[in-house]
Amino acid sequence: TVPISFLKSKKLIAKYLVKRPKPSEHLIARANIDELKKFLISPSPIYYYQSNQPLRKNSTPYKKGFKIGVLEVGCDAIIDPFVDLRKNIQVLGGSYSTRLSFLKLFVHRLNQYDPDIPIIVIDPEGRLSEELSRIFPRLHYYHLSKAPFGVNILEDPLDTSILAEILTDTLIQSKENKNVKTILETALNLAYTKLKRPTVKLVYKILDDIKSKSYPPYMDEDTRKYIEKLEYLYNKHQTSFTLVLKGLKKIIDNPDLYEMIKMTTITFSDTIKNGGITLFSIPAKDLGEDIASLLSSIILMKLFKLVNNSGKSVVVVCNEFQMFKGEQLIKTVLKQAKLSGLYIVLSHQNMNQIDQ
């Protein structure tokens, strides 16, 4: 038997319950058993315990969360959206089917818990979004062949330096990444002085004109500044310059691919404003890993910028996270996203897939 005065001691009750993992083993006299059960069936005996505060009485199990699985000790694993989603969540698993099942359950439980929370899945592998599309009757499903959409990869970037790095990591993949990135960033800056929504063809033309020295003789000050820098880069790093042209030409010469990335055909702000589930399926098996990585990274960048200005909380599930490129983008998102209301769930096989 345990005296009621013992139960009132926060530290002692925590120690007592932890020592006995099975609630059925607790022998408690002179206490309200029904009330105590609410604590005993929680995922951890001290789940409702907060330092410097008394135990919460009359707590309903899972009132502030939802069940996501069962722990090895037999207790339910609970996710509290108001606590756990305030941090980035990393999902690791050697078995893809196991991670897939967990992510499907996570999206289902979170949507069930609050249908108004925008949940956006970016899936460069394809299977997760395809299976989720079968589960939920009402959602926004964007698939490059089944439900085609377009994204202008150069429109309204978070920063030209970040965009140049993403393009370098996906299209060029050169050992001379630093020079390639500088060339791309300068060409992008020049393109934005001409158009608010430039295209890959415009950037290619700018670089090709520098190579053939056929740019216009009359230029404003900003244009001249960027052209002079590009001239210097061409004379200094011709190999890198040629690599950039080849990488951009690879997109331009593919009509179907270019059609996908020349114009944005969806309203990203609606995916946030309307809530519910939105799926972006960008299967690498159909597009190639470099293009799937490019589009996935661009969509993440666009969402981060939109959420940062919207004041609304959004959960983004990044499947096969190792395919998301751009070190500056990843660091910026992981460090600053939660401050603006963007909560990231990263899923991949193991820690060796991504560097520090």
PDB file of C-alpha atoms in Angstrom, residues 38-280:
ATOM      1  CA  LYS A  38      -5.187   8.450 -16.334  1.00  0.00           C
ATOM      2  CA  PHE A  39      -1.557   8.772 -15.318  1.00  0.00           C
ATOM      3  CA  LEU A  40      -0.743   5.061 -15.373  1.00  0.00           C
ATOM      4  CA  ILE A  41      -1.814   4.511 -18.996  1.00  0.00           C
ATOM      5  CA  SER A  42       0.121   7.473 -20.358  1.00  0.00           C
ATOM      6  CA  PRO A  43       3.125   6.575 -22.587  1.00  0.00           C
ATOM      7  CA  SER A  44       5.541   7.471 -19.825  1.00  0.00           C
ATOM      8  CA  PRO A  45       4.720   7.505 -16.091  1.00  0.00           C
ATOM      9  CA  ILE A  46       5.963  11.088 -15.948  1.00  0.00           C
ATOM     10  CA  TYR A  47       4.347  12.197 -19.199  1.00  0.00           C
ATOM     11  CA  TYR A  48       1.982  14.572 -17.392  1.00  0.00           C
ATOM     12  CA  TYR A  49       4.687  15.757 -15.017  1.00  0.00           C
ATOM     13  CA  GLN A  50       6.304  19.149 -15.461  1.00  0.00           C
ATOM     14  CA  SER A  51       9.139  20.454 -13.327  1.00  0.00           C
ATOM     15  CA  ASN A  52       8.107  22.911 -10.634  1.00  0.00           C
ATOM     16  CA  GLN A  53       4.416  22.157 -11.302  1.00  0.00           C
ATOM     17  CA  PRO A  54       2.032  19.656  -9.710  1.00  0.00           C
ATOM     18  CA  LEU A  55       0.785  16.670 -11.655  1.00  0.00           C
ATOM     19  CA  ARG A  56      -2.122  17.655 -13.873  1.00  0.00           C
ATOM     20  CA  LYS A  57      -5.332  16.259 -12.504  1.00  0.00           C
ATOM     21  CA  ASN A  58      -8.336  15.159 -14.562  1.00  0.00           C
ATOM     22  CA  SER A  59      -6.099  14.766 -17.633  1.00  0.00           C
ATOM     23  CA  THR A  60      -7.661  12.866 -20.500  1.00  0.00           C
ATOM     24  CA  PRO A  61      -5.289  10.356 -22.146  1.00  0.00           C
ATOM     25  CA  TYR A  62      -3.917  11.728 -25.469  1.00  0.00           C
ATOM     26  CA  LYS A  63      -5.834  14.979 -24.942  1.00  0.00           C
ATOM     27  CA  LYS A  64      -2.877  16.900 -26.332  1.00  0.00           C
ATOM     28  CA  GLY A  65      -1.544  14.381 -28.790  1.00  0.00           C
ATOM     29  CA  PHE A  66      -2.133  11.257 -30.835  1.00  0.00           C
ATOM     30  CA  LYS A  67      -0.871   7.693 -30.746  1.00  0.00           C
ATOM     31  CA  ILE A  68       1.814   6.924 -33.324  1.00  0.00           C
ATOM     32  CA  GLY A  69       2.907   3.450 -32.215  1.00  0.00           C
ATOM     33  CA  VAL A  70       3.926   1.282 -29.272  1.00  0.00           C
ATOM     34  CA  LEU A  71       7.232   1.360 -27.422  1.00  0.00           C
ATOM     35  CA  GLU A  72       9.258  -1.753 -26.619  1.00  0.00           C
ATOM     36  CA  VAL A  73       8.094  -1.657 -22.992  1.00  0.00           C
ATOM     37  CA  GLY A  74       4.488  -1.881 -24.155  1.00  0.00           C
ATOM     38  CA  CYS A  75       3.476   1.758 -23.646  1.00  0.00           C
ATOM     39  CA  ASP A  76       1.844   3.840 -26.357  1.00  0.00           C
ATOM     40  CA  ALA A  77       4.066   6.360 -28.136  1.00  0.00           C
ATOM     41  CA  ILE A  78       2.350   9.731 -28.227  1.00  0.00           C
ATOM     42  CA  ILE A  79       3.142  12.766 -30.399  1.00  0.00           C
ATOM     43  CA  ASP A  80       2.049  16.122 -29.019  1.00  0.00           C
ATOM     44  CA  PRO A  81       1.810  18.529 -32.010  1.00  0.00           C
ATOM     45  CA  PHE A  82       2.200  21.523 -29.717  1.00  0.00           C
ATOM     46  CA  VAL A  83       5.493  20.205 -28.345  1.00  0.00           C
ATOM     47  CA  ASP A  84       7.046  17.651 -30.706  1.00  0.00           C
ATOM     48  CA  LEU A  85       6.332  19.519 -33.936  1.00  0.00           C
ATOM     49  CA  ARG A  86       8.026  22.624 -32.572  1.00  0.00           C
ATOM     50  CA  LYS A  87      11.237  20.814 -33.436  1.00  0.00           C
ATOM     51  CA  ASN A  88      12.374  19.193 -36.656  1.00  0.00           C
ATOM     52  CA  ILE A  89      11.656  15.450 -36.686  1.00  0.00           C
ATOM     53  CA  GLN A  90      14.029  12.944 -38.263  1.00  0.00           C
ATOM     54  CA  VAL A  91      12.690   9.538 -39.293  1.00  0.00           C
ATOM     55  CA  LEU A  92      15.380   6.904 -39.859  1.00  0.00           C
ATOM     56  CA  GLY A  93      14.843   3.329 -40.948  1.00  0.00           C
ATOM     57  CA  GLY A  94      16.800   0.737 -42.893  1.00  0.00           C
ATOM     58  CA  SER A  95      13.602  -0.814 -44.230  1.00  0.00           C
ATOM     59  CA  TYR A  96      11.814   1.467 -46.670  1.00  0.00           C
ATOM     60  CA  SER A  97       8.451  -0.250 -46.097  1.00  0.00           C
ATOM     61  CA  THR A  98       8.740   0.398 -42.350  1.00  0.00           C
ATOM     62  CA  ARG A  99       9.462   4.107 -42.855  1.00  0.00           C
ATOM     63  CA  LEU A 100       6.666   4.271 -45.421  1.00  0.00           C
ATOM     64  CA  SER A 101       4.180   2.775 -42.962  1.00  0.00           C
ATOM     65  CA  PHE A 102       5.271   5.138 -40.202  1.00  0.00           C
ATOM     66  CA  LEU A 103       4.979   8.227 -42.427  1.00  0.00           C
ATOM     67  CA  LYS A 104       1.544   7.186 -43.680  1.00  0.00           C
ATOM     68  CA  LEU A 105       0.387   6.705 -40.109  1.00  0.00           C
ATOM     69  CA  PHE A 106       1.929  10.028 -39.050  1.00  0.00           C
ATOM     70  CA  VAL A 107       0.167  11.964 -41.831  1.00  0.00           C
ATOM     71  CA  HIS A 108      -3.122  10.162 -41.144  1.00  0.00           C
ATOM     72  CA  ARG A 109      -3.020  10.754 -37.366  1.00  0.00           C
ATOM     73  CA  LEU A 110      -2.003  14.397 -37.690  1.00  0.00           C
ATOM     74  CA  ASN A 111      -4.740  15.083 -40.246  1.00  0.00           C
ATOM     75  CA  GLN A 112      -7.230  13.253 -38.041  1.00  0.00           C
ATOM     76  CA  TYR A 113      -6.104  15.270 -35.027  1.00  0.00           C
ATOM     77  CA  ASP A 114      -6.534  18.618 -36.815  1.00  0.00           C
ATOM     78  CA  PRO A 115      -7.767  18.630 -40.459  1.00  0.00           C
ATOM     79  CA  ASP A 116      -6.969  22.339 -40.764  1.00  0.00           C
ATOM     80  CA  ILE A 117      -3.205  21.891 -40.312  1.00  0.00           C
ATOM     81  CA  PRO A 118      -1.575  22.113 -43.775  1.00  0.00           C
ATOM     82  CA  ILE A 119       0.457  18.931 -44.347  1.00  0.00           C
ATOM     83  CA  ILE A 120       2.663  19.028 -47.448  1.00  0.00           C
ATOM     84  CA  VAL A 121       4.549  15.934 -48.623  1.00  0.00           C
ATOM     85  CA  ILE A 122       7.484  16.377 -51.018  1.00  0.00           C
ATOM     86  CA  ASP A 123       8.296  12.948 -52.382  1.00  0.00           C
ATOM     87  CA  PRO A 124      11.197  12.556 -54.865  1.00  0.00           C
ATOM     88  CA  GLU A 125      10.790   8.778 -54.676  1.00  0.00           C
ATOM     89  CA  GLY A 126       7.081   8.558 -55.489  1.00  0.00           C
ATOM     90  CA  ARG A 127       5.755   5.628 -53.468  1.00  0.00           C
ATOM     91  CA  LEU A 128       4.758   7.532 -50.332  1.00  0.00           C
ATOM     92  CA  SER A 129       2.654  10.114 -52.190  1.00  0.00           C
ATOM     93  CA  GLU A 130       1.075   7.425 -54.374  1.00  0.00           C
ATOM     94  CA  GLU A 131      -0.040   5.368 -51.377  1.00  0.00           C
ATOM     95  CA  LEU A 132      -1.269   8.439 -49.482  1.00  0.00           C
ATOM     96  CA  SER A 133      -3.345   9.422 -52.528  1.00  0.00           C
ATOM     97  CA  ARG A 134      -5.222   6.127 -52.181  1.00  0.00           C
ATOM     98  CA  ILE A 135      -5.921   6.599 -48.482  1.00  0.00           C
ATOM     99  CA  PHE A 136      -7.330  10.123 -48.394  1.00  0.00           C
ATOM    100  CA  PRO A 137     -10.392  10.923 -50.519  1.00  0.00           C
ATOM    101  CA  ARG A 138      -9.822  14.684 -50.428  1.00  0.00           C
ATOM    102  CA  LEU A 139      -6.370  16.107 -51.027  1.00  0.00           C
ATOM    103  CA  HIS A 140      -4.262  18.053 -53.517  1.00  0.00           C
ATOM    104  CA  TYR A 141      -2.200  15.583 -55.541  1.00  0.00           C
ATOM    105  CA  TYR A 142       0.443  16.869 -57.949  1.00  0.00           C
ATOM    106  CA  HIS A 143       2.188  14.227 -60.033  1.00  0.00           C
ATOM    107  CA  LEU A 144       4.302  15.056 -63.084  1.00  0.00           C
ATOM    108  CA  SER A 145       2.497  12.454 -65.247  1.00  0.00           C
ATOM    109  CA  LYS A 146      -0.770  11.555 -63.458  1.00  0.00           C
ATOM    110  CA  ALA A 147      -1.599  15.105 -62.341  1.00  0.00           C
ATOM    111  CA  PRO A 148       0.880  17.319 -64.222  1.00  0.00           C
ATOM    112  CA  PHE A 149       2.048  20.630 -62.818  1.00  0.00           C
ATOM    113  CA  GLY A 150       4.717  23.179 -63.618  1.00  0.00           C
ATOM    114  CA  VAL A 151       7.181  25.079 -61.447  1.00  0.00           C
ATOM    115  CA  ASN A 152       9.332  27.916 -62.739  1.00  0.00           C
ATOM    116  CA  ILE A 153      12.523  27.046 -60.901  1.00  0.00           C
ATOM    117  CA  LEU A 154      13.867  30.611 -61.238  1.00  0.00           C
ATOM    118  CA  GLU A 155      10.748  32.470 -60.101  1.00  0.00           C
ATOM    119  CA  ASP A 156      10.923  34.439 -56.838  1.00  0.00           C
ATOM    120  CA  PRO A 157      13.875  32.652 -55.181  1.00  0.00           C
ATOM    121  CA  LEU A 158      14.717  32.900 -51.512  1.00  0.00           C
ATOM    122  CA  ASP A 159      18.146  34.181 -52.517  1.00  0.00           C
ATOM    123  CA  THR A 160      20.104  34.013 -55.789  1.00  0.00           C
ATOM    124  CA  SER A 161      23.056  32.478 -53.946  1.00  0.00           C
ATOM    125  CA  ILE A 162      20.851  29.657 -52.607  1.00  0.00           C
ATOM    126  CA  LEU A 163      19.248  29.105 -56.014  1.00  0.00           C
ATOM    127  CA  ALA A 164      22.660  29.022 -57.742  1.00  0.00           C
ATOM    128  CA  GLU A 165      23.865  26.410 -55.258  1.00  0.00           C
ATOM    129  CA  ILE A 166      20.811  24.199 -55.863  1.00  0.00           C
ATOM    130  CA  LEU A 167      21.337  24.400 -59.638  1.00  0.00           C
ATOM    131  CA  THR A 168      25.033  23.643 -59.194  1.00  0.00           C
ATOM    132  CA  ASP A 169      24.416  20.598 -56.979  1.00  0.00           C
ATOM    133  CA  THR A 170      21.747  19.108 -59.261  1.00  0.00           C
ATOM    134  CA  LEU A 171      22.510  20.078 -62.873  1.00  0.00           C
ATOM    135  CA  ILE A 172      26.278  20.563 -62.936  1.00  0.00           C
ATOM    136  CA  GLN A 173      27.764  18.370 -60.176  1.00  0.00           C
ATOM    137  CA  SER A 174      31.290  19.534 -60.919  1.00  0.00           C
ATOM    138  CA  LYS A 175      34.436  19.412 -58.833  1.00  0.00           C
ATOM    139  CA  GLU A 176      34.746  23.120 -59.591  1.00  0.00           C
ATOM    140  CA  ASN A 177      31.483  23.854 -57.783  1.00  0.00           C
ATOM    141  CA  LYS A 178      32.674  27.176 -56.381  1.00  0.00           C
ATOM    142  CA  ASN A 179      33.384  28.656 -59.818  1.00  0.00           C
ATOM    143  CA  VAL A 180      30.225  27.154 -61.305  1.00  0.00           C
ATOM    144  CA  LYS A 181      28.095  28.611 -58.528  1.00  0.00           C
ATOM    145  CA  THR A 182      29.643  32.083 -58.954  1.00  0.00           C
ATOM    146  CA  ILE A 183      28.959  32.011 -62.714  1.00  0.00           C
ATOM    147  CA  LEU A 184      25.351  30.920 -62.184  1.00  0.00           C
ATOM    148  CA  GLU A 185      24.721  33.440 -59.414  1.00  0.00           C
ATOM    149  CA  THR A 186      26.041  36.328 -61.547  1.00  0.00           C
ATOM    150  CA  ALA A 187      23.990  35.231 -64.582  1.00  0.00           C
ATOM    151  CA  LEU A 188      20.877  34.949 -62.389  1.00  0.00           C
ATOM    152  CA  ASN A 189      21.386  38.443 -60.974  1.00  0.00           C
ATOM    153  CA  LEU A 190      21.640  39.786 -64.508  1.00  0.00           C
ATOM    154  CA  ALA A 191      18.508  37.863 -65.565  1.00  0.00           C
ATOM    155  CA  TYR A 192      16.507  39.393 -62.692  1.00  0.00           C
ATOM    156  CA  THR A 193      17.399  42.891 -63.907  1.00  0.00           C
ATOM    157  CA  LYS A 194      15.636  42.008 -67.185  1.00  0.00           C
ATOM    158  CA  LEU A 195      12.614  39.996 -65.990  1.00  0.00           C
ATOM    159  CA  LYS A 196      10.853  39.331 -62.698  1.00  0.00           C
ATOM    160  CA  ARG A 197      10.252  35.729 -63.765  1.00  0.00           C
ATOM    161  CA  PRO A 198      13.217  34.745 -65.934  1.00  0.00           C
ATOM    162  CA  THR A 199      13.517  31.329 -67.535  1.00  0.00           C
ATOM    163  CA  VAL A 200      16.378  28.893 -67.961  1.00  0.00           C
ATOM    164  CA  LYS A 201      16.517  29.851 -71.655  1.00  0.00           C
ATOM    165  CA  LEU A 202      17.196  33.489 -70.718  1.00  0.00           C
ATOM    166  CA  VAL A 203      20.046  32.524 -68.389  1.00  0.00           C
ATOM    167  CA  TYR A 204      21.494  30.253 -71.073  1.00  0.00           C
ATOM    168  CA  LYS A 205      21.297  33.069 -73.648  1.00  0.00           C
ATOM    169  CA  ILE A 206      23.072  35.485 -71.297  1.00  0.00           C
ATOM    170  CA  LEU A 207      25.979  33.078 -70.832  1.00  0.00           C
ATOM    171  CA  ASP A 208      26.078  32.136 -74.507  1.00  0.00           C
ATOM    172  CA  ASP A 209      26.212  35.831 -75.451  1.00  0.00           C
ATOM    173  CA  ILE A 210      29.162  36.324 -73.106  1.00  0.00           C
ATOM    174  CA  LYS A 211      30.931  33.379 -74.711  1.00  0.00           C
ATOM    175  CA  SER A 212      30.315  34.694 -78.255  1.00  0.00           C
ATOM    176  CA  LYS A 213      30.712  38.356 -77.169  1.00  0.00           C
ATOM    177  CA  SER A 214      27.418  39.332 -78.785  1.00  0.00           C
ATOM    178  CA  TYR A 215      25.824  41.264 -75.896  1.00  0.00           C
ATOM    179  CA  PRO A 216      24.322  44.720 -76.636  1.00  0.00           C
ATOM    180  CA  PRO A 217      26.718  47.679 -76.653  1.00  0.00           C
ATOM    181  CA  TYR A 218      24.342  50.018 -74.791  1.00  0.00           C
ATOM    182  CA  MET A 219      23.680  48.917 -71.223  1.00  0.00           C
ATOM    183  CA  ASP A 220      22.615  50.470 -67.946  1.00  0.00           C
ATOM    184  CA  GLU A 221      24.983  50.497 -64.994  1.00  0.00           C
ATOM    185  CA  ASP A 222      23.676  47.322 -63.306  1.00  0.00           C
ATOM    186  CA  THR A 223      23.748  45.334 -66.537  1.00  0.00           C
ATOM    187  CA  ARG A 224      27.272  46.475 -67.329  1.00  0.00           C
ATOM    188  CA  LYS A 225      28.471  45.496 -63.857  1.00  0.00           C
ATOM    189  CA  TYR A 226      27.223  41.912 -64.203  1.00  0.00           C
ATOM    190  CA  ILE A 227      28.436  41.530 -67.788  1.00  0.00           C
ATOM    191  CA  GLU A 228      31.916  42.694 -66.860  1.00  0.00           C
ATOM    192  CA  LYS A 229      31.992  40.137 -64.049  1.00  0.00           C
ATOM    193  CA  LEU A 230      30.810  37.367 -66.374  1.00  0.00           C
ATOM    194  CA  GLU A 231      33.471  38.346 -68.917  1.00  0.00           C
ATOM    195  CA  TYR A 232      36.114  38.058 -66.237  1.00  0.00           C
ATOM    196  CA  LEU A 233      34.766  34.652 -65.122  1.00  0.00           C
ATOM    197  CA  TYR A 234      34.714  33.381 -68.705  1.00  0.00           C
ATOM    198  CA  ASN A 235      38.310  34.398 -69.316  1.00  0.00           C
ATOM    199  CA  LYS A 236      39.424  32.968 -65.980  1.00  0.00           C
ATOM    200  CA  HIS A 237      37.325  29.772 -65.804  1.00  0.00           C
ATOM    201  CA  GLN A 238      36.351  28.686 -69.302  1.00  0.00           C
ATOM    202  CA  THR A 239      35.948  25.036 -68.293  1.00  0.00           C
ATOM    203  CA  SER A 240      33.438  25.932 -65.571  1.00  0.00           C
ATOM    204  CA  PHE A 241      31.650  28.266 -67.978  1.00  0.00           C
ATOM    205  CA  THR A 242      31.266  25.442 -70.488  1.00  0.00           C
ATOM    206  CA  LEU A 243      29.956  23.088 -67.768  1.00  0.00           C
ATOM    207  CA  VAL A 244      27.243  25.581 -66.830  1.00  0.00           C
ATOM    208  CA  LEU A 245      26.141  25.929 -70.467  1.00  0.00           C
ATOM    209  CA  LYS A 246      25.993  22.132 -70.848  1.00  0.00           C
ATOM    210  CA  GLY A 247      23.959  21.746 -67.655  1.00  0.00           C
ATOM    211  CA  LEU A 248      21.386  24.341 -68.732  1.00  0.00           C
ATOM    212  CA  LYS A 249      21.241  22.994 -72.288  1.00  0.00           C
ATOM    213  CA  LYS A 250      20.357  19.565 -70.916  1.00  0.00           C
ATOM    214  CA  ILE A 251      17.065  21.047 -69.688  1.00  0.00           C
ATOM    215  CA  ILE A 252      16.395  23.225 -72.738  1.00  0.00           C
ATOM    216  CA  ASP A 253      16.915  20.341 -75.183  1.00  0.00           C
ATOM    217  CA  ASN A 254      14.289  18.222 -73.394  1.00  0.00           C
ATOM    218  CA  PRO A 255      10.895  19.720 -74.418  1.00  0.00           C
ATOM    219  CA  ASP A 256       8.842  17.799 -71.829  1.00  0.00           C
ATOM    220  CA  LEU A 257      11.215  18.692 -69.020  1.00  0.00           C
ATOM    221  CA  TYR A 258      11.479  22.329 -70.050  1.00  0.00           C
ATOM    222  CA  GLU A 259       7.689  22.575 -70.109  1.00  0.00           C
ATOM    223  CA  MET A 260       7.663  21.538 -66.437  1.00  0.00           C
ATOM    224  CA  ILE A 261      10.110  24.154 -65.255  1.00  0.00           C
ATOM    225  CA  LYS A 262       9.399  27.225 -67.397  1.00  0.00           C
ATOM    226  CA  MET A 263       6.097  28.287 -65.782  1.00  0.00           C
ATOM    227  CA  THR A 264       4.440  27.837 -62.381  1.00  0.00           C
ATOM    228  CA  THR A 265       0.940  26.414 -62.897  1.00  0.00           C
ATOM    229  CA  ILE A 266      -0.116  25.980 -59.256  1.00  0.00           C
ATOM    230  CA  THR A 267      -0.773  28.508 -56.500  1.00  0.00           C
ATOM    231  CA  PHE A 268       1.523  27.531 -53.656  1.00  0.00           C
ATOM    232  CA  SER A 269      -0.168  29.956 -51.277  1.00  0.00           C
ATOM    233  CA  ASP A 270      -3.447  27.991 -51.596  1.00  0.00           C
ATOM    234  CA  THR A 271      -1.769  24.824 -50.323  1.00  0.00           C
ATOM    235  CA  ILE A 272      -1.015  26.728 -47.119  1.00  0.00           C
ATOM    236  CA  LYS A 273      -4.172  28.806 -46.823  1.00  0.00           C
ATOM    237  CA  ASN A 274      -6.668  25.983 -47.431  1.00  0.00           C
ATOM    238  CA  GLY A 275      -5.040  23.455 -45.076  1.00  0.00           C
ATOM    239  CA  GLY A 276      -5.445  19.705 -45.509  1.00  0.00           C
ATOM    240  CA  ILE A 277      -2.993  17.413 -47.317  1.00  0.00           C
ATOM    241  CA  THR A 278      -0.959  18.311 -50.413  1.00  0.00           C
ATOM    242  CA  LEU A 279       1.234  15.767 -52.185  1.00  0.00           C
ATOM    243  CA  PHE A 280       4.078  16.558 -54.597  1.00  0.00           C
TER     244      PHE A 280
END
